[in-house]
Amino acid sequence: MLKNKFINHVKIIIMKLKEEIKNYIIEASLEDADKIKDDTLIFDTGLLDSMGLLFLIEFLNENYQVEVIDDELNPKNFESINSIVSFVEGKLKTQAAV
Amino acid sequence: MKTKDKKPFSKNILYIENIEEVCNEIIEKLKNDVTRKLQRKGAIVGISGGIDSSVVMALAAKAFESKRVTGIMLPEQDSSGDSEVLARDLADKFNVESFVENITGALDGFGCYQRRDEAIARVIKDFDPKVDKAKIEIKQDINQNMPAISSITVIKPNGKIESKVLPLKEYLQIVASTNFKQRSRMTMLYYHAERLHYAVIGTPNKHEVEQGFFVKYGDGGADVMPIGHLYKTQVYQLAEYLGVPQEIIDRTPTTDTYTAEQTQEDFFYQMPFETMDLIWYGWENGYSANEVGKVMGKTTEEIENNYKNFGRKKKTTEYLRMKPIF
């Protein structure tokens, strides 16, 4: 019962995830919203530097309780909004399955 | 650089052919900057037993005939014992007056160690600063297109290692705490410079200046930086020519800042300086990633990612090089 409630909670978080992450990146980078697409390469375009990435990791931890480990710090997980969303989704699903 | 003036990229491209002339130019400029521009009588150099400060000390000794140069060793409780011995040997070799100013008490007063250790303990729960060693590392592959994120590594007395990515608040607190070290050193160097009416001679090399591997108003606080335009391999070339003791030349560059042994490569640069010098030169002078990759034995994509990382590091650290805005 408690586990089902938790899984539903995770599903709701995932639904809102893309919008929240996109809003965060727009706010953090001070960039025009229409220039940031879901597949924009955020490091190539200079939207986030190393401090920007560190602040993003903090945002993910505070809002979704996602902890990032060394091996996960790679472009596949962080290069665009789409990749961040799928990384966080994967972490949340793993947490819900435990 | 115009394309027609460009030499083909090679591993020898940074080798200084006319080393005597280059050294004499630096020495003359240093003398002129200190005595004429700054109107000071001599040079204060903080010496650590590392290659950069040793070369600067040797240059200053030649510019001011040793007698108007003072070398100051500024160890604290985390410094390696070798550093002081090597720095003293260096000063003796160049016949320069030197002495020790231990800054541990000042750092204790600032709460440097306590603030740093509190932040480490929030990440590594059973961290015991009395017996454990700690250091900051960047563990990611420099060849991937990704900004660097630091991890904290704690080594237990039994050799057990625990490492975690540093969260934002703890990363900032550890860096801010340890920066007391470089800023306290700068304060002490200026005390002696003012006491003697000398100038403080800074020791950062080109990479430290341009990639931001220095502390603003710490080791970045100086009146002149005579090797600020030199690549690390060129600093070594000067060291050989000027007669810096071989033990200093052979030593692996470390930060000498954290309790665990830590190379500059692990802490910041993510690649050996012999490689970094060449790729940085290629980036700065507009060589294609393809041409540089062929010489360096790396793929074009790896060099492109190195170029992107260099650009990012330079941009991220612009704040450190900025003068106050008014």
CSV table of C-alpha atoms in Angstrom, one decimal:
chain,number,residue,atom,x,y,z
A,1,MET,CA,0.0,0.0,0.0
A,2,LEU,CA,2.7,2.4,1.1
A,3,LYS,CA,4.9,1.3,-1.8
A,4,ASN,CA,2.1,1.9,-4.3
A,5,LYS,CA,1.6,5.4,-2.9
A,6,PHE,CA,5.4,6.0,-3.4
A,7,ILE,CA,5.3,4.7,-7.0
A,8,ASN,CA,2.4,7.1,-7.8
A,9,HIS,CA,4.3,10.0,-6.2
A,10,VAL,CA,7.3,9.2,-8.4
A,11,LYS,CA,5.0,9.0,-11.5
A,12,ILE,CA,3.7,12.5,-10.8
A,13,ILE,CA,7.3,13.9,-10.3
A,14,ILE,CA,8.4,12.4,-13.6
A,15,MET,CA,5.5,14.0,-15.4
A,16,LYS,CA,6.6,17.5,-14.3
A,17,LEU,CA,10.3,16.8,-14.5
A,18,LYS,CA,11.1,18.1,-18.0
A,19,GLU,CA,9.3,21.4,-17.4
A,20,GLU,CA,11.0,22.0,-14.0
A,21,ILE,CA,14.5,21.2,-15.3
A,22,LYS,CA,14.0,23.3,-18.3
A,23,ASN,CA,12.8,26.2,-16.2
A,24,TYR,CA,15.7,25.8,-13.9
A,25,ILE,CA,18.2,25.9,-16.8
A,26,ILE,CA,16.5,29.0,-18.3
A,27,GLU,CA,16.7,30.8,-14.9
A,28,ALA,CA,20.3,29.7,-14.1
A,29,SER,CA,21.7,30.5,-17.5
A,30,LEU,CA,19.9,33.9,-17.9
A,31,GLU,CA,19.2,32.8,-21.5
A,32,ASP,CA,16.1,33.4,-23.6
A,33,ALA,CA,13.6,30.5,-23.2
A,34,ASP,CA,13.1,30.2,-26.9
A,35,LYS,CA,16.8,29.5,-27.5
A,36,ILE,CA,16.8,26.5,-25.2
A,37,LYS,CA,15.4,23.3,-26.8
A,38,ASP,CA,15.1,19.9,-25.2
A,39,ASP,CA,18.0,18.7,-27.3
A,40,THR,CA,20.2,21.8,-27.0
A,41,LEU,CA,23.8,20.8,-26.0
A,42,ILE,CA,24.1,22.8,-22.8
A,43,PHE,CA,27.9,22.5,-22.4
A,44,ASP,CA,28.7,23.2,-26.1
A,45,THR,CA,26.5,26.3,-26.1
A,46,GLY,CA,27.9,27.5,-22.8
A,47,LEU,CA,24.6,27.4,-21.0
A,48,LEU,CA,26.3,25.8,-18.0
A,49,ASP,CA,29.9,25.7,-16.9
A,50,SER,CA,31.4,23.6,-14.1
A,51,MET,CA,29.8,25.8,-11.4
A,52,GLY,CA,26.6,25.8,-13.3
A,53,LEU,CA,26.7,22.0,-13.4
A,54,LEU,CA,27.4,21.8,-9.7
A,55,PHE,CA,24.4,24.1,-9.0
A,56,LEU,CA,22.3,21.8,-11.3
A,57,ILE,CA,23.4,18.7,-9.3
A,58,GLU,CA,22.4,20.5,-6.1
A,59,PHE,CA,19.0,21.4,-7.6
A,60,LEU,CA,18.4,17.7,-8.6
A,61,ASN,CA,19.4,16.6,-5.1
A,62,GLU,CA,17.2,19.1,-3.3
A,63,ASN,CA,14.1,18.7,-5.5
A,64,TYR,CA,14.2,15.0,-6.4
A,65,GLN,CA,16.6,13.5,-3.8
A,66,VAL,CA,18.9,12.3,-6.6
A,67,GLU,CA,22.5,11.7,-5.6
A,68,VAL,CA,25.1,11.8,-8.4
A,69,ILE,CA,28.1,9.5,-8.2
A,70,ASP,CA,31.4,9.9,-10.0
A,71,ASP,CA,30.7,7.3,-12.8
A,72,GLU,CA,27.5,9.1,-13.7
A,73,LEU,CA,29.2,12.4,-14.5
A,74,ASN,CA,29.3,12.0,-18.2
A,75,PRO,CA,27.8,13.7,-21.3
A,76,LYS,CA,25.2,10.9,-21.8
A,77,ASN,CA,23.5,11.9,-18.5
A,78,PHE,CA,24.0,15.7,-18.6
A,79,GLU,CA,24.5,17.1,-22.2
A,80,SER,CA,20.9,18.2,-22.8
A,81,ILE,CA,17.6,18.7,-21.1
A,82,ASN,CA,16.5,15.4,-22.6
A,83,SER,CA,19.5,13.5,-21.2
A,84,ILE,CA,19.1,15.0,-17.7
A,85,VAL,CA,15.4,14.1,-17.7
A,86,SER,CA,16.1,10.5,-18.7
A,87,PHE,CA,19.0,10.3,-16.1
A,88,VAL,CA,16.8,11.6,-13.3
A,89,GLU,CA,13.8,9.4,-14.4
A,90,GLY,CA,16.1,6.3,-14.3
A,91,LYS,CA,17.3,7.2,-10.8
A,92,LEU,CA,13.8,7.8,-9.5
A,93,LYS,CA,12.5,4.5,-11.0
A,94,THR,CA,15.4,2.7,-9.4
A,95,GLN,CA,14.6,4.3,-6.1
A,96,ALA,CA,10.9,3.4,-6.5
A,97,ALA,CA,11.8,-0.2,-7.3
A,98,VAL,CA,13.9,-0.7,-4.1
B,1,MET,CA,49.1,34.2,-35.7
B,2,LYS,CA,48.8,34.4,-39.5
B,3,THR,CA,48.6,31.0,-41.2
B,4,LYS,CA,51.7,31.6,-43.3
B,5,ASP,CA,53.8,32.3,-40.2
B,6,LYS,CA,52.6,29.1,-38.5
B,7,LYS,CA,55.1,26.3,-38.0
B,8,PRO,CA,53.8,22.8,-38.5
B,9,PHE,CA,52.6,21.4,-35.1
B,10,SER,CA,55.2,19.2,-33.5
B,11,LYS,CA,56.1,18.0,-30.0
B,12,ASN,CA,59.1,20.4,-30.0
B,13,ILE,CA,57.1,23.5,-30.8
B,14,LEU,CA,57.5,24.9,-27.3
B,15,TYR,CA,61.2,24.3,-27.0
B,16,ILE,CA,63.1,27.5,-26.4
B,17,GLU,CA,66.1,27.6,-28.8
B,18,ASN,CA,67.6,30.8,-27.4
B,19,ILE,CA,67.3,30.1,-23.7
B,20,GLU,CA,70.0,32.5,-22.6
B,21,GLU,CA,68.5,35.4,-24.5
B,22,VAL,CA,65.0,34.6,-23.1
B,23,CYS,CA,66.3,34.4,-19.6
B,24,ASN,CA,68.2,37.7,-20.0
B,25,GLU,CA,65.1,39.4,-21.3
B,26,ILE,CA,63.0,38.2,-18.3
B,27,ILE,CA,65.7,39.3,-15.9
B,28,GLU,CA,66.0,42.8,-17.5
B,29,LYS,CA,62.3,43.2,-17.5
B,30,LEU,CA,62.0,42.1,-13.9
B,31,LYS,CA,64.7,44.6,-12.9
B,32,ASN,CA,63.1,47.4,-14.8
B,33,ASP,CA,59.5,46.6,-13.5
B,34,VAL,CA,60.6,46.5,-9.9
B,35,THR,CA,63.0,49.4,-9.8
B,36,ARG,CA,61.5,51.8,-12.3
B,37,LYS,CA,57.8,51.0,-12.7
B,38,LEU,CA,57.1,50.0,-9.1
B,39,GLN,CA,59.9,52.1,-7.5
B,40,ARG,CA,60.9,49.3,-5.1
B,41,LYS,CA,64.4,48.3,-4.0
B,42,GLY,CA,64.3,44.5,-4.2
B,43,ALA,CA,62.3,41.3,-4.4
B,44,ILE,CA,60.3,39.2,-1.9
B,45,VAL,CA,59.7,35.6,-3.2
B,46,GLY,CA,57.6,33.0,-1.4
B,47,ILE,CA,59.5,29.8,-1.9
B,48,SER,CA,57.8,26.4,-1.6
B,49,GLY,CA,60.4,24.0,-3.0
B,50,GLY,CA,58.3,23.7,-6.1
B,51,ILE,CA,59.5,24.3,-9.7
B,52,ASP,CA,57.8,27.7,-10.3
B,53,SER,CA,58.8,29.5,-7.2
B,54,SER,CA,62.4,28.1,-7.6
B,55,VAL,CA,62.7,29.5,-11.1
B,56,VAL,CA,61.3,32.8,-10.0
B,57,MET,CA,63.8,32.9,-7.1
B,58,ALA,CA,66.7,32.1,-9.5
B,59,LEU,CA,65.5,34.9,-11.9
B,60,ALA,CA,65.2,37.4,-9.0
B,61,ALA,CA,68.6,36.4,-7.7
B,62,LYS,CA,70.1,37.3,-11.1
B,63,ALA,CA,68.1,40.5,-11.4
B,64,PHE,CA,69.1,41.8,-8.0
B,65,GLU,CA,72.4,40.1,-7.5
B,66,SER,CA,71.1,38.1,-4.6
B,67,LYS,CA,71.6,40.7,-2.0
B,68,ARG,CA,68.3,42.5,-2.5
B,69,VAL,CA,66.2,39.3,-2.6
B,70,THR,CA,64.5,37.6,0.3
B,71,GLY,CA,63.1,34.1,0.1
B,72,ILE,CA,60.4,33.2,2.6
B,73,MET,CA,59.1,29.7,3.3
B,74,LEU,CA,55.5,29.7,4.5
B,75,PRO,CA,54.7,26.2,5.7
B,76,GLU,CA,51.7,25.2,7.7
B,77,GLN,CA,50.6,22.0,9.4
B,78,ASP,CA,49.6,20.2,6.2
B,79,SER,CA,52.8,21.1,4.3
B,80,SER,CA,55.2,18.4,3.3
B,81,GLY,CA,58.4,18.4,5.3
B,82,ASP,CA,60.5,18.1,2.1
B,83,SER,CA,59.3,21.5,0.9
B,84,GLU,CA,61.1,23.4,3.5
B,85,VAL,CA,64.4,21.5,3.1
B,86,LEU,CA,64.3,22.0,-0.7
B,87,ALA,CA,63.4,25.7,-0.4
B,88,ARG,CA,66.3,26.2,2.0
B,89,ASP,CA,68.7,24.4,-0.4
B,90,LEU,CA,67.5,26.6,-3.2
B,91,ALA,CA,68.1,29.8,-1.3
B,92,ASP,CA,71.5,28.7,-0.2
B,93,LYS,CA,72.5,27.8,-3.8
B,94,PHE,CA,71.6,31.3,-5.0
B,95,ASN,CA,73.1,32.9,-1.9
B,96,VAL,CA,69.8,34.5,-1.0
B,97,GLU,CA,68.7,35.4,2.5
B,98,SER,CA,65.8,33.1,3.6
B,99,PHE,CA,63.7,32.3,6.6
B,100,VAL,CA,60.6,30.5,7.7
B,101,GLU,CA,57.3,32.0,8.7
B,102,ASN,CA,55.0,29.3,9.9
B,103,ILE,CA,51.4,30.3,9.2
B,104,THR,CA,49.7,27.5,11.1
B,105,GLY,CA,48.7,29.8,14.0
B,106,ALA,CA,47.2,32.4,11.7
B,107,LEU,CA,45.2,29.7,9.9
B,108,ASP,CA,44.0,28.3,13.2
B,109,GLY,CA,42.9,31.8,14.1
B,110,PHE,CA,40.9,32.0,10.9
B,111,GLY,CA,39.3,28.6,11.6
B,112,CYS,CA,40.8,27.3,8.3
B,113,TYR,CA,41.2,23.7,9.4
B,114,GLN,CA,38.0,23.5,11.4
B,115,ARG,CA,35.8,25.0,8.7
B,116,ARG,CA,37.4,22.6,6.1
B,117,ASP,CA,37.1,19.5,8.2
B,118,GLU,CA,33.4,20.3,9.1
B,119,ALA,CA,32.6,20.4,5.4
B,120,ILE,CA,34.5,17.1,4.7
B,121,ALA,CA,32.7,15.4,7.6
B,122,ARG,CA,29.3,16.3,6.2
B,123,VAL,CA,30.1,14.3,3.1
B,124,ILE,CA,32.2,11.4,4.5
B,125,LYS,CA,30.4,10.6,7.8
B,126,ASP,CA,33.2,8.9,9.7
B,127,PHE,CA,36.0,11.3,8.7
B,128,ASP,CA,38.4,11.8,11.5
B,129,PRO,CA,40.7,14.8,10.8
B,130,LYS,CA,43.2,13.7,13.5
B,131,VAL,CA,44.2,10.5,11.7
B,132,ASP,CA,42.6,10.5,8.2
B,133,LYS,CA,44.1,12.2,5.2
B,134,ALA,CA,41.9,14.0,2.7
B,135,LYS,CA,42.2,15.6,-0.8
B,136,ILE,CA,40.1,16.9,-3.6
B,137,GLU,CA,40.3,15.3,-7.0
B,138,ILE,CA,38.7,15.5,-10.4
B,139,LYS,CA,38.0,12.0,-11.6
B,140,GLN,CA,36.3,12.6,-14.9
B,141,ASP,CA,38.0,11.9,-18.3
B,142,ILE,CA,39.4,15.1,-19.7
B,143,ASN,CA,38.7,13.7,-23.2
B,144,GLN,CA,35.0,13.9,-22.8
B,145,ASN,CA,33.0,17.1,-23.4
B,146,MET,CA,32.0,17.8,-19.8
B,147,PRO,CA,32.8,20.4,-17.2
B,148,ALA,CA,34.9,19.2,-14.3
B,149,ILE,CA,33.3,18.4,-11.0
B,150,SER,CA,35.4,17.7,-7.9
B,151,SER,CA,35.3,14.7,-5.5
B,152,ILE,CA,36.5,14.4,-1.9
B,153,THR,CA,38.7,11.4,-1.2
B,154,VAL,CA,39.5,10.4,2.4
B,155,ILE,CA,42.2,7.9,3.2
B,156,LYS,CA,42.0,6.0,6.5
B,157,PRO,CA,45.1,5.0,8.4
B,158,ASN,CA,44.5,1.3,7.3
B,159,GLY,CA,44.6,2.5,3.7
B,160,LYS,CA,40.9,2.2,3.1
B,161,ILE,CA,39.8,4.9,0.6
B,162,GLU,CA,36.3,6.5,0.4
B,163,SER,CA,35.5,9.0,-2.3
B,164,LYS,CA,32.3,11.0,-3.1
B,165,VAL,CA,31.3,13.7,-5.5
B,166,LEU,CA,31.3,17.0,-3.5
B,167,PRO,CA,28.0,18.7,-3.2
B,168,LEU,CA,27.8,22.4,-3.9
B,169,LYS,CA,27.8,23.8,-0.3
B,170,GLU,CA,30.6,21.5,0.9
B,171,TYR,CA,32.7,22.1,-2.2
B,172,LEU,CA,32.5,25.9,-1.8
B,173,GLN,CA,33.2,25.7,1.9
B,174,ILE,CA,36.3,23.5,1.5
B,175,VAL,CA,37.7,25.7,-1.2
B,176,ALA,CA,36.9,28.9,0.7
B,177,SER,CA,38.6,27.5,3.9
B,178,THR,CA,41.8,26.2,2.2
B,179,ASN,CA,42.1,29.6,0.3
B,180,PHE,CA,43.0,31.1,3.7
B,181,LYS,CA,46.3,29.4,3.2
B,182,GLN,CA,47.3,31.3,0.0
B,183,ARG,CA,45.8,34.5,1.3
B,184,SER,CA,47.7,34.3,4.6
B,185,ARG,CA,50.9,33.7,2.7
B,186,MET,CA,50.2,36.8,0.6
B,187,THR,CA,49.6,38.8,3.7
B,188,MET,CA,52.9,37.7,5.2
B,189,LEU,CA,54.8,38.3,2.0
B,190,TYR,CA,53.5,41.9,1.8
B,191,TYR,CA,54.4,42.5,5.5
B,192,HIS,CA,58.0,41.8,4.6
B,193,ALA,CA,57.9,43.6,1.3
B,194,GLU,CA,56.6,46.7,3.0
B,195,ARG,CA,59.1,46.4,5.8
B,196,LEU,CA,62.0,46.3,3.3
B,197,HIS,CA,60.4,48.5,0.6
B,198,TYR,CA,60.6,45.6,-1.8
B,199,ALA,CA,58.1,44.2,-4.4
B,200,VAL,CA,56.3,40.8,-4.1
B,201,ILE,CA,57.3,38.6,-7.1
B,202,GLY,CA,54.5,36.3,-8.0
B,203,THR,CA,55.2,32.7,-9.1
B,204,PRO,CA,52.2,31.5,-11.2
B,205,ASN,CA,53.0,30.2,-14.7
B,206,LYS,CA,50.9,30.6,-17.9
B,207,HIS,CA,48.5,27.7,-17.1
B,208,GLU,CA,47.9,28.8,-13.6
B,209,VAL,CA,47.1,32.4,-14.8
B,210,GLU,CA,45.0,31.4,-17.8
B,211,GLN,CA,43.2,28.4,-16.4
B,212,GLY,CA,42.6,30.1,-13.1
B,213,PHE,CA,44.6,27.7,-10.9
B,214,PHE,CA,45.4,30.4,-8.4
B,215,VAL,CA,43.6,32.1,-5.5
B,216,LYS,CA,42.4,35.6,-6.1
B,217,TYR,CA,44.3,37.9,-3.7
B,218,GLY,CA,46.2,34.8,-2.6
B,219,ASP,CA,49.0,33.5,-4.8
B,220,GLY,CA,47.4,35.7,-7.5
B,221,GLY,CA,48.3,38.7,-5.3
B,222,ALA,CA,51.7,40.0,-6.4
B,223,ASP,CA,53.3,43.0,-8.0
B,224,VAL,CA,55.0,41.2,-10.9
B,225,MET,CA,54.6,37.8,-12.4
B,226,PRO,CA,57.8,37.1,-14.4
B,227,ILE,CA,56.9,33.6,-15.6
B,228,GLY,CA,53.2,34.2,-16.1
B,229,HIS,CA,53.7,33.9,-19.9
B,230,LEU,CA,55.6,30.6,-19.8
B,231,TYR,CA,54.3,27.1,-20.3
B,232,LYS,CA,55.2,24.5,-17.6
B,233,THR,CA,57.7,22.7,-19.9
B,234,GLN,CA,59.4,26.0,-20.6
B,235,VAL,CA,59.6,26.7,-16.8
B,236,TYR,CA,61.5,23.4,-16.5
B,237,GLN,CA,63.8,24.4,-19.4
B,238,LEU,CA,64.6,27.6,-17.5
B,239,ALA,CA,65.1,25.7,-14.3
B,240,GLU,CA,67.8,23.5,-16.0
B,241,TYR,CA,69.5,26.6,-17.5
B,242,LEU,CA,69.4,28.6,-14.3
B,243,GLY,CA,70.8,25.7,-12.2
B,244,VAL,CA,67.8,25.0,-10.0
B,245,PRO,CA,68.7,22.0,-7.8
B,246,GLN,CA,67.9,18.7,-9.5
B,247,GLU,CA,65.8,17.4,-6.6
B,248,ILE,CA,63.4,20.3,-7.2
B,249,ILE,CA,63.3,19.6,-11.0
B,250,ASP,CA,62.6,15.9,-10.4
B,251,ARG,CA,59.8,16.4,-8.0
B,252,THR,CA,56.2,15.8,-9.1
B,253,PRO,CA,54.3,19.1,-8.9
B,254,THR,CA,51.8,18.9,-6.0
B,255,THR,CA,49.4,21.4,-4.4
B,256,ASP,CA,50.9,20.9,-0.9
B,257,THR,CA,47.6,22.1,0.4
B,258,TYR,CA,45.6,19.1,1.5
B,259,THR,CA,46.6,16.4,4.1
B,260,ALA,CA,46.8,13.6,1.5
B,261,GLU,CA,49.5,13.7,-1.2
B,262,GLN,CA,47.9,15.3,-4.2
B,263,THR,CA,49.3,16.1,-7.7
B,264,GLN,CA,48.3,19.2,-9.6
B,265,GLU,CA,47.1,16.8,-12.4
B,266,ASP,CA,44.6,15.0,-10.1
B,267,PHE,CA,43.5,18.2,-8.4
B,268,PHE,CA,42.9,20.4,-11.5
B,269,TYR,CA,44.6,19.8,-14.8
B,270,GLN,CA,43.4,16.3,-15.5
B,271,MET,CA,46.3,15.6,-17.8
B,272,PRO,CA,50.1,15.5,-17.6
B,273,PHE,CA,51.6,19.0,-18.1
B,274,GLU,CA,53.8,17.8,-21.0
B,275,THR,CA,50.6,16.9,-22.9
B,276,MET,CA,48.6,19.9,-21.7
B,277,ASP,CA,51.2,22.4,-22.8
B,278,LEU,CA,51.2,21.2,-26.4
B,279,ILE,CA,47.4,20.9,-26.7
B,280,TRP,CA,46.9,24.3,-25.0
B,281,TYR,CA,49.4,25.8,-27.5
B,282,GLY,CA,47.5,24.2,-30.4
B,283,TRP,CA,44.2,25.6,-29.1
B,284,GLU,CA,45.6,29.0,-28.4
B,285,ASN,CA,47.2,29.3,-31.8
B,286,GLY,CA,44.4,27.9,-34.0
B,287,TYR,CA,45.9,24.5,-34.9
B,288,SER,CA,43.2,22.1,-36.1
B,289,ALA,CA,42.2,19.3,-33.7
B,290,ASN,CA,43.1,16.9,-36.5
B,291,GLU,CA,46.7,18.1,-36.9
B,292,VAL,CA,47.2,18.2,-33.1
B,293,GLY,CA,45.6,14.8,-32.6
B,294,LYS,CA,48.0,13.2,-35.1
B,295,VAL,CA,51.0,14.5,-33.3
B,296,MET,CA,49.7,13.7,-29.8
B,297,GLY,CA,48.3,10.2,-30.6
B,298,LYS,CA,44.8,11.3,-29.8
B,299,THR,CA,41.6,11.3,-31.9
B,300,THR,CA,40.3,14.5,-33.4
B,301,GLU,CA,37.2,14.2,-31.1
B,302,GLU,CA,39.4,13.9,-28.0
B,303,ILE,CA,41.4,17.1,-29.0
B,304,GLU,CA,38.1,18.9,-29.8
B,305,ASN,CA,36.8,18.0,-26.4
B,306,ASN,CA,40.1,19.2,-24.8
B,307,TYR,CA,39.8,22.5,-26.7
B,308,LYS,CA,36.2,22.9,-25.4
B,309,ASN,CA,37.3,22.1,-21.8
B,310,PHE,CA,40.1,24.7,-22.1
B,311,GLY,CA,37.7,27.3,-23.4
B,312,ARG,CA,35.3,26.5,-20.6
B,313,LYS,CA,38.0,26.7,-17.9
B,314,LYS,CA,39.3,30.0,-19.2
B,315,LYS,CA,35.8,31.5,-19.3
B,316,THR,CA,34.7,30.1,-15.9
B,317,THR,CA,37.8,31.6,-14.2
B,318,GLU,CA,37.6,35.1,-15.8
B,319,TYR,CA,36.3,36.3,-12.4
B,320,LEU,CA,39.7,35.5,-10.8
B,321,ARG,CA,41.6,37.6,-13.3
B,322,MET,CA,39.2,40.6,-13.2
B,323,LYS,CA,40.2,43.8,-11.4
B,324,PRO,CA,37.7,45.5,-9.2
B,325,ILE,CA,35.0,47.2,-11.2
B,326,PHE,CA,34.3,50.9,-10.7
